[in-house]
XYZ file of C-alpha atoms in Angstrom:
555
model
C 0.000 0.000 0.000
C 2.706 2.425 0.816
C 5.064 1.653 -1.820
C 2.143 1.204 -4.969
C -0.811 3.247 -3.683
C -2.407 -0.727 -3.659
C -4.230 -1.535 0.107
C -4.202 -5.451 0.516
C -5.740 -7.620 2.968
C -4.140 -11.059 4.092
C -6.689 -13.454 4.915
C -5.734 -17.178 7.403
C -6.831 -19.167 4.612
C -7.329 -22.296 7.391
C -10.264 -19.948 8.545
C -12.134 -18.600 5.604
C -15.548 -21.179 5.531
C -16.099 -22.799 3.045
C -12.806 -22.265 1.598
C -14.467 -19.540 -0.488
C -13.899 -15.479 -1.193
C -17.216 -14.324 -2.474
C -17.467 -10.596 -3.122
C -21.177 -9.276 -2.882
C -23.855 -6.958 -0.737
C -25.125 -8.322 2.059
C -29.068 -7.867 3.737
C -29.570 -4.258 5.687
C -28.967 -4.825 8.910
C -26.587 -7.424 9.091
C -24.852 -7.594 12.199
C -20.469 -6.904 11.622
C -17.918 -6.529 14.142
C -14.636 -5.372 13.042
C -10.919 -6.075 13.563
C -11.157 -2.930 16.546
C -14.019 -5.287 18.184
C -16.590 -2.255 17.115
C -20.125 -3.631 16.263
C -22.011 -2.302 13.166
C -24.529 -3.092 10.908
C -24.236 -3.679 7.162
C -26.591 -1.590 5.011
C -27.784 -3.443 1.475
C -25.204 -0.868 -0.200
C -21.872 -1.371 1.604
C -20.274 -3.998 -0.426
C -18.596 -7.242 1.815
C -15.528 -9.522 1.242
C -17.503 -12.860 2.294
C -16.657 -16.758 2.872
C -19.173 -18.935 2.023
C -21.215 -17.932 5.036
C -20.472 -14.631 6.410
C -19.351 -11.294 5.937
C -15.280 -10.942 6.461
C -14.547 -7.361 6.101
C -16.348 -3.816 4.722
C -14.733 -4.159 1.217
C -11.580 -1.103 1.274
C -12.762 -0.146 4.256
C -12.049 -2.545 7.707
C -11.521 -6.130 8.020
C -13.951 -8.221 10.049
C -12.973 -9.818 13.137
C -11.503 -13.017 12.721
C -10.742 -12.087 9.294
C -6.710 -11.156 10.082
C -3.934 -13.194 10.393
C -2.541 -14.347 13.872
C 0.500 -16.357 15.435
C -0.704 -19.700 14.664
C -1.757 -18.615 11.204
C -0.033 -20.742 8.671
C -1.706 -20.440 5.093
C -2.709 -16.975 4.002
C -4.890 -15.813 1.042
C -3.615 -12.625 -0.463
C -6.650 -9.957 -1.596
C -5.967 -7.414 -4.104
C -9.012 -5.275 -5.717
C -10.091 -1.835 -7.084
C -13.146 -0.764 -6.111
C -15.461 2.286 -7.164
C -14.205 5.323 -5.056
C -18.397 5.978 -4.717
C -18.946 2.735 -3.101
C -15.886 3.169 -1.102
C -16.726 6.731 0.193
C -20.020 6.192 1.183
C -19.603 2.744 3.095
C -16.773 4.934 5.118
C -19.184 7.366 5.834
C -21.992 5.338 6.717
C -19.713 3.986 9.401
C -17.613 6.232 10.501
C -14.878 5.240 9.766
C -11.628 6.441 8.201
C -8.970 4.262 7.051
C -5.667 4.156 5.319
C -7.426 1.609 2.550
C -10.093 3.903 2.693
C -8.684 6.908 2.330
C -6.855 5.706 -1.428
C -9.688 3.602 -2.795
C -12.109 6.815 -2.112
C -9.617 8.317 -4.175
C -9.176 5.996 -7.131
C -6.205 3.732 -7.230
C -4.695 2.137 -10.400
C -7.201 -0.585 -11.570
C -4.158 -1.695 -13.757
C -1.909 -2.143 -10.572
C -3.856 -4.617 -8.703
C -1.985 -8.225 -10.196
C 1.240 -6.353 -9.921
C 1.014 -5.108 -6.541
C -0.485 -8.860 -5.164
C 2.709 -10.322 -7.023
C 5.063 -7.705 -5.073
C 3.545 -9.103 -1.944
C 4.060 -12.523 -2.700
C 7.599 -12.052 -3.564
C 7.782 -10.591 -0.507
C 6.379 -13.326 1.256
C 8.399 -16.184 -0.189
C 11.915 -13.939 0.267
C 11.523 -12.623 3.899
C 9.774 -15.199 5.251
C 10.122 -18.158 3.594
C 6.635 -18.914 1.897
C 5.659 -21.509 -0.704
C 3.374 -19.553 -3.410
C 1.129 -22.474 -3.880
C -1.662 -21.843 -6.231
C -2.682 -19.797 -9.362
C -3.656 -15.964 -9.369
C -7.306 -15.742 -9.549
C -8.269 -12.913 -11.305
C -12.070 -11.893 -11.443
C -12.099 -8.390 -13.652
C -15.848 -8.570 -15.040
C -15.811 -4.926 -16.775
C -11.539 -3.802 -17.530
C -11.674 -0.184 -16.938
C -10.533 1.574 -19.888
C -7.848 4.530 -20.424
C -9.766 7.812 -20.666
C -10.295 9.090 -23.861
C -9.750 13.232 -23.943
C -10.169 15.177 -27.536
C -7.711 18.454 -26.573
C -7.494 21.675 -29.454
C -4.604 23.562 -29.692
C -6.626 26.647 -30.053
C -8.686 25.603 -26.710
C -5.506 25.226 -24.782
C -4.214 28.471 -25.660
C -7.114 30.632 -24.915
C -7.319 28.686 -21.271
C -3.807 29.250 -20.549
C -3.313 32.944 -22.039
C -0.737 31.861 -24.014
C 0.417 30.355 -27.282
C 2.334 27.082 -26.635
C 4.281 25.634 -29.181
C 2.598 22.654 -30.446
C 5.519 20.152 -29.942
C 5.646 21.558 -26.396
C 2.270 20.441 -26.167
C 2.643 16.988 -27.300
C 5.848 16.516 -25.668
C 4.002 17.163 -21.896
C 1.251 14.957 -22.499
C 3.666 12.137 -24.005
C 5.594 12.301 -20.535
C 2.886 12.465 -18.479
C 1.795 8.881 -20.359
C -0.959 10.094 -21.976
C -0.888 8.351 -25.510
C -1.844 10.088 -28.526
C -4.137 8.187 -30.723
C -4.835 10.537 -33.461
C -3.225 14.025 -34.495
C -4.448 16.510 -36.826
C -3.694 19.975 -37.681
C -6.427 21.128 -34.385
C -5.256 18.902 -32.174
C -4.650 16.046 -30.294
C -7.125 12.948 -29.049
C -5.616 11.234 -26.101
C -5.714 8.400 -23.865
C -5.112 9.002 -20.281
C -4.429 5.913 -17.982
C -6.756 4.641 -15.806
C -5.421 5.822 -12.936
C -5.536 9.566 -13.116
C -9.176 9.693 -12.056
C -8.654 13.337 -11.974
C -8.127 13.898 -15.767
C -11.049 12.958 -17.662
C -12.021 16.095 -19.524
C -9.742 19.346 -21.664
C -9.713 21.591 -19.070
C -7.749 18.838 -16.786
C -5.250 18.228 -19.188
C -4.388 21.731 -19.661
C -3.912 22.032 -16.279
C -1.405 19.733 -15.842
C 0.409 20.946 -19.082
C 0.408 24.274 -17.429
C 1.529 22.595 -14.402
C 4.663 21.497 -16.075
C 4.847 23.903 -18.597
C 5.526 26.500 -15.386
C 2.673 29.182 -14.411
C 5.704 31.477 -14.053
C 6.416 31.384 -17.816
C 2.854 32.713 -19.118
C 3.551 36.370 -19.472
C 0.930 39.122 -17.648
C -0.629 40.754 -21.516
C -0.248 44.437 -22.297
C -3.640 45.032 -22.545
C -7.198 43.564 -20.581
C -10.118 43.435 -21.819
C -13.464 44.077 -19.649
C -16.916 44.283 -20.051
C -18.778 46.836 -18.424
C -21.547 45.801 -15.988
C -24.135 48.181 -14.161
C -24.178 47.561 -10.276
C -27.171 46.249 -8.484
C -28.351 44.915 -4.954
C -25.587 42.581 -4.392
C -22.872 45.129 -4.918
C -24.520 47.478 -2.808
C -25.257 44.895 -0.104
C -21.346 44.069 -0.376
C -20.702 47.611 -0.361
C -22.807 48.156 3.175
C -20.710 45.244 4.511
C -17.673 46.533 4.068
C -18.700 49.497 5.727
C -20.247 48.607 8.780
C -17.192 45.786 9.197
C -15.257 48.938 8.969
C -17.307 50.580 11.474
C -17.196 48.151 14.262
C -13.132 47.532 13.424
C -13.088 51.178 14.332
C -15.586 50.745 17.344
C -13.113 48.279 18.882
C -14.570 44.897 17.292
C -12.337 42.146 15.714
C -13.977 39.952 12.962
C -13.973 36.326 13.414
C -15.231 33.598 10.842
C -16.739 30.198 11.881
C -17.953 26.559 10.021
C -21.186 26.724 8.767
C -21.279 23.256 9.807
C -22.345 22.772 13.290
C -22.653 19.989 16.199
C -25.902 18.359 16.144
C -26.036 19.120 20.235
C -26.380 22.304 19.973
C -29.833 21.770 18.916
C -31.045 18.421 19.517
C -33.242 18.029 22.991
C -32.410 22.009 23.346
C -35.691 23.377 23.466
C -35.047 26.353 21.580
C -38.187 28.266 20.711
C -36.735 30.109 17.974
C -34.296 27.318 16.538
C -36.088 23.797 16.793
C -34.423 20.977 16.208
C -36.986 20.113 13.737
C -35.720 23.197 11.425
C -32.161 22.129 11.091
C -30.762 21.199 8.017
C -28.768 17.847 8.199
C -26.033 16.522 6.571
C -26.682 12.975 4.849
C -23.385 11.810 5.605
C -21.666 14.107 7.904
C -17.950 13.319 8.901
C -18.778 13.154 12.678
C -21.610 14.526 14.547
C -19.045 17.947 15.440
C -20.228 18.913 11.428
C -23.570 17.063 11.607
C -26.108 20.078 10.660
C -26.633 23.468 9.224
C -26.328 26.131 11.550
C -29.738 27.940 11.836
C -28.059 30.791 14.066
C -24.338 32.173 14.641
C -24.588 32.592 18.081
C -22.799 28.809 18.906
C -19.647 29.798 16.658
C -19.394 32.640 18.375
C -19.575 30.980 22.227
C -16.922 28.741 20.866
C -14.851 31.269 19.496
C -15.259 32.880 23.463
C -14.848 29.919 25.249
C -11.559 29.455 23.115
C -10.229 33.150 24.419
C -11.244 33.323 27.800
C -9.863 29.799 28.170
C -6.525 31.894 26.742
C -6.751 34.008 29.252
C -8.383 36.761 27.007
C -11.189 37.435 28.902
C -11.882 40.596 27.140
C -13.815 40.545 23.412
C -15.794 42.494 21.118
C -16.328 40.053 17.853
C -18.390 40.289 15.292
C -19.481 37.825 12.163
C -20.941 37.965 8.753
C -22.463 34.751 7.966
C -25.303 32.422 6.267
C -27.794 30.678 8.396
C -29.916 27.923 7.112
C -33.234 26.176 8.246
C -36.007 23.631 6.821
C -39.369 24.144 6.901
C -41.189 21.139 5.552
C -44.633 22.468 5.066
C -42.999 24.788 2.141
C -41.517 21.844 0.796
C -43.520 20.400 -2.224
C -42.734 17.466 -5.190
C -42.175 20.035 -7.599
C -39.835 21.658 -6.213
C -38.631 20.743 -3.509
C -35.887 23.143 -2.420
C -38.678 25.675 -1.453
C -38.475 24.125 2.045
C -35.143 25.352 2.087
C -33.582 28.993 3.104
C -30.501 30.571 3.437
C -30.616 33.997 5.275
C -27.246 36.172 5.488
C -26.981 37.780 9.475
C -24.728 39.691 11.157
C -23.583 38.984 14.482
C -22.243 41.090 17.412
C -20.887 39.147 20.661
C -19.657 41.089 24.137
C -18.389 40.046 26.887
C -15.310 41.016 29.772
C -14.365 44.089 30.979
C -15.132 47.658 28.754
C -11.939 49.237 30.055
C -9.225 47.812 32.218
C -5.961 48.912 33.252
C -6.293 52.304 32.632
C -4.774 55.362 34.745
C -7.493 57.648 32.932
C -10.490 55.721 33.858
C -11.922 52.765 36.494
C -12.627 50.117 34.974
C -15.297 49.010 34.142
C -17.481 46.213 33.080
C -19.186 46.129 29.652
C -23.270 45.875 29.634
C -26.351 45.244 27.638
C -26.406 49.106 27.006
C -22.960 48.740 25.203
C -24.191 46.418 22.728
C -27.524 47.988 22.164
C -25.563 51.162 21.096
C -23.398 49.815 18.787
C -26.794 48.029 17.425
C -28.149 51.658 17.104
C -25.155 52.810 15.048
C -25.142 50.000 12.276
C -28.508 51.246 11.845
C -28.119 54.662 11.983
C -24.940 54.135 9.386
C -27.183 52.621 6.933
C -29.662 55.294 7.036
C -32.158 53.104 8.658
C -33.886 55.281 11.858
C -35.277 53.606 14.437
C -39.084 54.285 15.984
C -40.459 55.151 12.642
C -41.423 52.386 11.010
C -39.534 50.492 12.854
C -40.042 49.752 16.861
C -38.231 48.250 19.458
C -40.367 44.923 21.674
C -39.347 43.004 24.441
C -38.115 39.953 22.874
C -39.139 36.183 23.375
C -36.455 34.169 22.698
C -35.255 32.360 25.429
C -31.427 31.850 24.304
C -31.706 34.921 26.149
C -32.219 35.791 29.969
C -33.556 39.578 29.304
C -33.564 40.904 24.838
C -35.131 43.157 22.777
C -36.208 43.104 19.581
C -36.379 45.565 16.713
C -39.233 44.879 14.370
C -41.062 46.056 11.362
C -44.683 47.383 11.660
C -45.537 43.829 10.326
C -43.924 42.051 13.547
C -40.648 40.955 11.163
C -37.507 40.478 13.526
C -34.797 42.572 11.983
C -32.660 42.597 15.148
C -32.782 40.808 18.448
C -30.194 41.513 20.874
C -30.157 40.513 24.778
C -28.085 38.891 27.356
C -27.108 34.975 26.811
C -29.285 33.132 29.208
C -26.530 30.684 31.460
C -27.744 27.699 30.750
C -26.423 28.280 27.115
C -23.175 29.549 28.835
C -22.782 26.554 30.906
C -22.848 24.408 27.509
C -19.563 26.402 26.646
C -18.010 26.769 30.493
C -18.283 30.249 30.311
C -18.342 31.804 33.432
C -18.546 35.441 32.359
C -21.935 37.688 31.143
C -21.924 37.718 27.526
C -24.229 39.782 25.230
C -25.333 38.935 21.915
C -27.313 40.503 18.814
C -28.307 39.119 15.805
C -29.397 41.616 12.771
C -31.344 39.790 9.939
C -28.517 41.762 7.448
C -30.549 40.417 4.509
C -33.874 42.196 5.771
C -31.597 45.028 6.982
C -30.316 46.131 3.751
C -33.034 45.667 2.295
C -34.553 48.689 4.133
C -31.640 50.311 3.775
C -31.769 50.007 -0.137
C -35.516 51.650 -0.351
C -34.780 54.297 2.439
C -34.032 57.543 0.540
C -31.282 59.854 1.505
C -32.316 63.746 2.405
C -30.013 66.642 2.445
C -31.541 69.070 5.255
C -29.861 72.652 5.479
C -28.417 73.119 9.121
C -31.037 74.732 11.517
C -29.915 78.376 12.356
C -32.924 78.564 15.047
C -31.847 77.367 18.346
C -33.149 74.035 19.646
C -34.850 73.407 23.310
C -34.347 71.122 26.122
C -37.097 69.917 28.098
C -36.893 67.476 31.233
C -39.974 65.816 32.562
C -39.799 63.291 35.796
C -42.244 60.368 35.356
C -43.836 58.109 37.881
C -44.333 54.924 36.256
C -45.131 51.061 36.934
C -42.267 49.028 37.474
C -42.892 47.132 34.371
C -43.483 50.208 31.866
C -39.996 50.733 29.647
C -37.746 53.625 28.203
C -39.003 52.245 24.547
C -42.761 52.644 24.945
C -41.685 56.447 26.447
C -40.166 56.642 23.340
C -42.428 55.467 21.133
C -45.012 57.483 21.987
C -43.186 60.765 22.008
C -42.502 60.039 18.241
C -45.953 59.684 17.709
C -47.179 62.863 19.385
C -44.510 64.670 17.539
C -43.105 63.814 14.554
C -42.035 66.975 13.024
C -40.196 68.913 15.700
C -39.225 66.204 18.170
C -35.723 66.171 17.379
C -34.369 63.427 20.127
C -35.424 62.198 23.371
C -33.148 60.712 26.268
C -33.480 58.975 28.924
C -30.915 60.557 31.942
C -32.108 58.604 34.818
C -33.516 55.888 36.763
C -35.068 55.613 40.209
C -36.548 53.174 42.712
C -36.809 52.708 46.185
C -37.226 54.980 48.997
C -39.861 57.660 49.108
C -42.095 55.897 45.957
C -45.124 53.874 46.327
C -44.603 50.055 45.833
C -44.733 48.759 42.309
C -43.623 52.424 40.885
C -40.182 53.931 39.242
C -39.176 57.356 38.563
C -37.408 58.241 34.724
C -36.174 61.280 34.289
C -36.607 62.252 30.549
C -34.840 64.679 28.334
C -36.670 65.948 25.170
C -34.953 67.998 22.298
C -37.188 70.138 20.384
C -36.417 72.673 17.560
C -38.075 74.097 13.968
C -36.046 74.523 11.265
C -37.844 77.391 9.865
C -38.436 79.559 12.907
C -37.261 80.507 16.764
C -39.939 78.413 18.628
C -41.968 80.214 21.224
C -43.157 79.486 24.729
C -46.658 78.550 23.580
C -45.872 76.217 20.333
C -43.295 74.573 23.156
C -46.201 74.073 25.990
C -48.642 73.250 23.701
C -46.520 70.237 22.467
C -45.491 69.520 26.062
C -48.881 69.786 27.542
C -49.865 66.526 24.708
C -46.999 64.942 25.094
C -47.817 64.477 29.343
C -51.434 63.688 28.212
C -50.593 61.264 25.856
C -48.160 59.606 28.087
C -50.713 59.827 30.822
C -53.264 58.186 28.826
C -51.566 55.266 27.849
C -48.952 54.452 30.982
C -50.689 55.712 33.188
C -47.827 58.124 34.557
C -47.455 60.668 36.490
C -45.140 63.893 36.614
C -42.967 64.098 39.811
């Protein structure tokens, strides 16, 4: 195997039934242990090396046990075969299992080789160790693969390449590389490439590897390109807005990071997600373990890993952020015609922070990072995109309960754009993080999309001075900043300019179940000096309206 690319297996020939080597399929379900005493069960499609009774090994995968050789072995049966690298792959697969035979056969080995290699081995045999060769080859080769055959024009490699090549430097490569030419005319060449380079089968691959000796360094870089012109649309754009708000957040403090879309099945399965079911997960048919067993539906478990990894680093400290593709299934889209409409792939952007804001500075304390933090920096992709929150769109508690505490940022229509919250611990504990970490997901597909239909307006500067106005609500415990917020913007949308929230109260000297904000509105007209009375008069609805629907009070 090591010297000829050939895997072989060496059977005790005293111990094959039946005295027979049968190669075939055997029923689904048939029960297999192999050489590493692992049990497994044979599907109708992984092909078997059998005796006349049983199953002796997964054919260039693993021998069976009981199908090796051992110190009282004294006749051995020598197996040499090619076998599809399909077959091979997906038996490996199906089992898990990766071996050296394996990993060549899934590759394609030289169907040619197999009688040469088997004789090597018995040489072998009889002049290291003394063996008496004492029957026949038998040689069972059905269907003899064939050398392909490739049609290759001069003209065709030239314009792939870039390059005029001589034609005798042409036919000289592929004559060392033992590809025989059949025919030659004035065009070209029609070839015959051995068996074994399962990787050349069409023109393209053969002018790769004439390139590939030929030198890449030796094709000059032209004097002149030639373009066509195209007109940009929503995909440049969208790349455009990525760039910038990845530029942004790089500015802000972020680093990016970039994780599998692959994903470990336990993440989701028995999880009890409300927003990612394990029902909605894409899976892999034959996944290479079950670390890279489905598609991820969110990027929030990359990104956990990718913290885990630091803090376990000692790096304790991160602001991160990912562009990446989610996927999910939902079967009731799914239909016989076409049945990829159960499928969708959604771009997002996520933002992950956790640690300490500042540390180890003489200028300031330190100081831990927060929900608020991450809820800003949400604000500014936004606001960078041209996208203003509280008009059309608003800001809900959120229901998702990968989160202890989120908000959401919706359309009028109840779409998600945004959620953002802290990481609820139980999810934490999956990872052994110990810390607070806060994460927010922006749909960045439905995002720029809003972005794209929002037009931009050029305002002249106000020259009329704006006004501050403070109000000091008494409110239930439960009412929120946001609903302030959104009401204000409804009461006035013309001259409302901004409103703030500068502080928080509860406890002493407030009835039970209450809290006091303290609330600072901007006001200002571009076209005029506003007076006391236009300023009341706005004031005076703005207290009724909040009034009216929380119920509050002024202080």
């Amino acid at each position: 195997m090591m010297a000829y690319g050939q895997p072989l297996h060496c059977f005790d020939a005293d111990m094959v039934d039946g005295h027979e080597i049968i190669v075939k399929t055997m029923p689904s379900g048939t029960p297999f242990v192999t050489l590493d005493g692992v049990s497994h069960n044979l599907s109708d499609k992984d092909l078997a090396i059998c005796n006349a009774n049983d199953a002796m090994c997964i054919a260039g995968v693993f021998g069976g046990k009981g199908s090796g050789t051992y110190d009282s072995t004294r006749n051995v049966v020598l197996e040499s075969a090619y076998f599809h690298p399909t077959w091979i792959r997906k038996s490996a697969r199906r089992h898990g299992l990766s071996t050296d035979a394996s990993f060549r056969f899934e590759r394609g080995i030289d169907p040619n080789g197999v009688i040469y290699a088997l004789k090597q081995a018995a040489i072998m045999a009889k002049e290291l160790a003394g063996a008496k060769i004492s029957m026949e080859i038998a040689d069972v080769y059905p269907e003899p693969i064939k050398d392909f055959s490739v049609e290759l024009k001069y003209g065709y490699v030239n314009s792939l390449i870039g390059k005029d090549i001589p034609q005798e430097t042409v036919k000289s490569i592929v004559t060392s590389l033992e590809m025989k030419i059949v025919e030659e005319d004035a065009d070209g060449l029609k070839l015959e490439v051995p068996a074994y380079r399962v990787d050349v089968q069409r023109p393209c691959d053969v002018v790769e590897d004439i390139l590939r000796i030929y030198g890449y360094n030796n094709v000059e870089i032209p004097t002149s390109l030639k373009s066509s012109l195209v007109i940009k649309g929503a995909e440049d754009e969208k790349h455009k807005m990525q760039n910038l708000i990845s530029e942004q957040l790089i500015g802000a403090g972020f680093n990016e990071i970039m994780n599998n879309s692959l994903t470990k099945l336990a993440y989701y399965e028995g999880a009890e997600l409300n927003e990612y079911p394990e029902e909605k997960s894409v899976r892999i048919m034959n996944p290479l373990s079950n670390d890279l067993a489905l598609m991820r539906q969110t990027l929030l478990f990359g990104g956990l890993e990718t913290i885990a990894h630091n803090v376990n680093r000692k790096m304790p400290n991160l602001h991160i952020f990912e562009f990446g593709n989610t996927y999910t299934y939902n079967k009731e889209r799914q239909t016989d015609d076409n049945p990829q409409r159960g499928y969708m792939e959604e771009q997002h952007l996520g933002l992950w922070i956790t640690g300490k804001r500042v540390e180890g500075s003489w200028a300031h304390a330190n100081e831990d990072s927060s929900f608020y933090e991450l809820k800003a920096n949400v604000q500014n992709v936004f606001a960078r995109l041209g996208v203003q929150i509280g008009g059309a769109l608003v800001t809900k508690n959120g229901e998702n309960n990968i989160f202890s505490k989120s908000l959401n940022i919706e359309n009028r229509g109840g779409k998600v754009i945004a959620q953002m919250g802290i990481i609820a611990g139980k999810q934490l504990k999956k990872f052994g993080i110990e810390q607070p970490v806060f994460y927010a997901d922006i749909n960045w597909n439905a995002l720029t999309k809003l972005a794209l239909s929002a037009k931009i307006q050029f305002k002249e500067a106000s020259k009329f001075p704006a006004v501050s106005r403070d109000l000091a609500l008494l409110l239930d415990k439960n009412t929120e900043f946001a609903q302030i917020e959104q009401i204000a913007r409804q009461t006035e949308k013309k001259l409302l300019k901004s409103v703030e929230l500068f502080d928080v109260y509860e406890g002493k000297n407030l009835p039970e179940g209450k809290k006091s904000y303290a609330v600072n509105f901007i006001l200002q007209d571009t076209e005029k000096t506003m007076n006391d009375k236009q300023i009341e008069a706005i004031m005076n609805k703005l207290i009724a309206n909040l009034t009216k629907q929380l119920n509050a009070e002024l202080r």
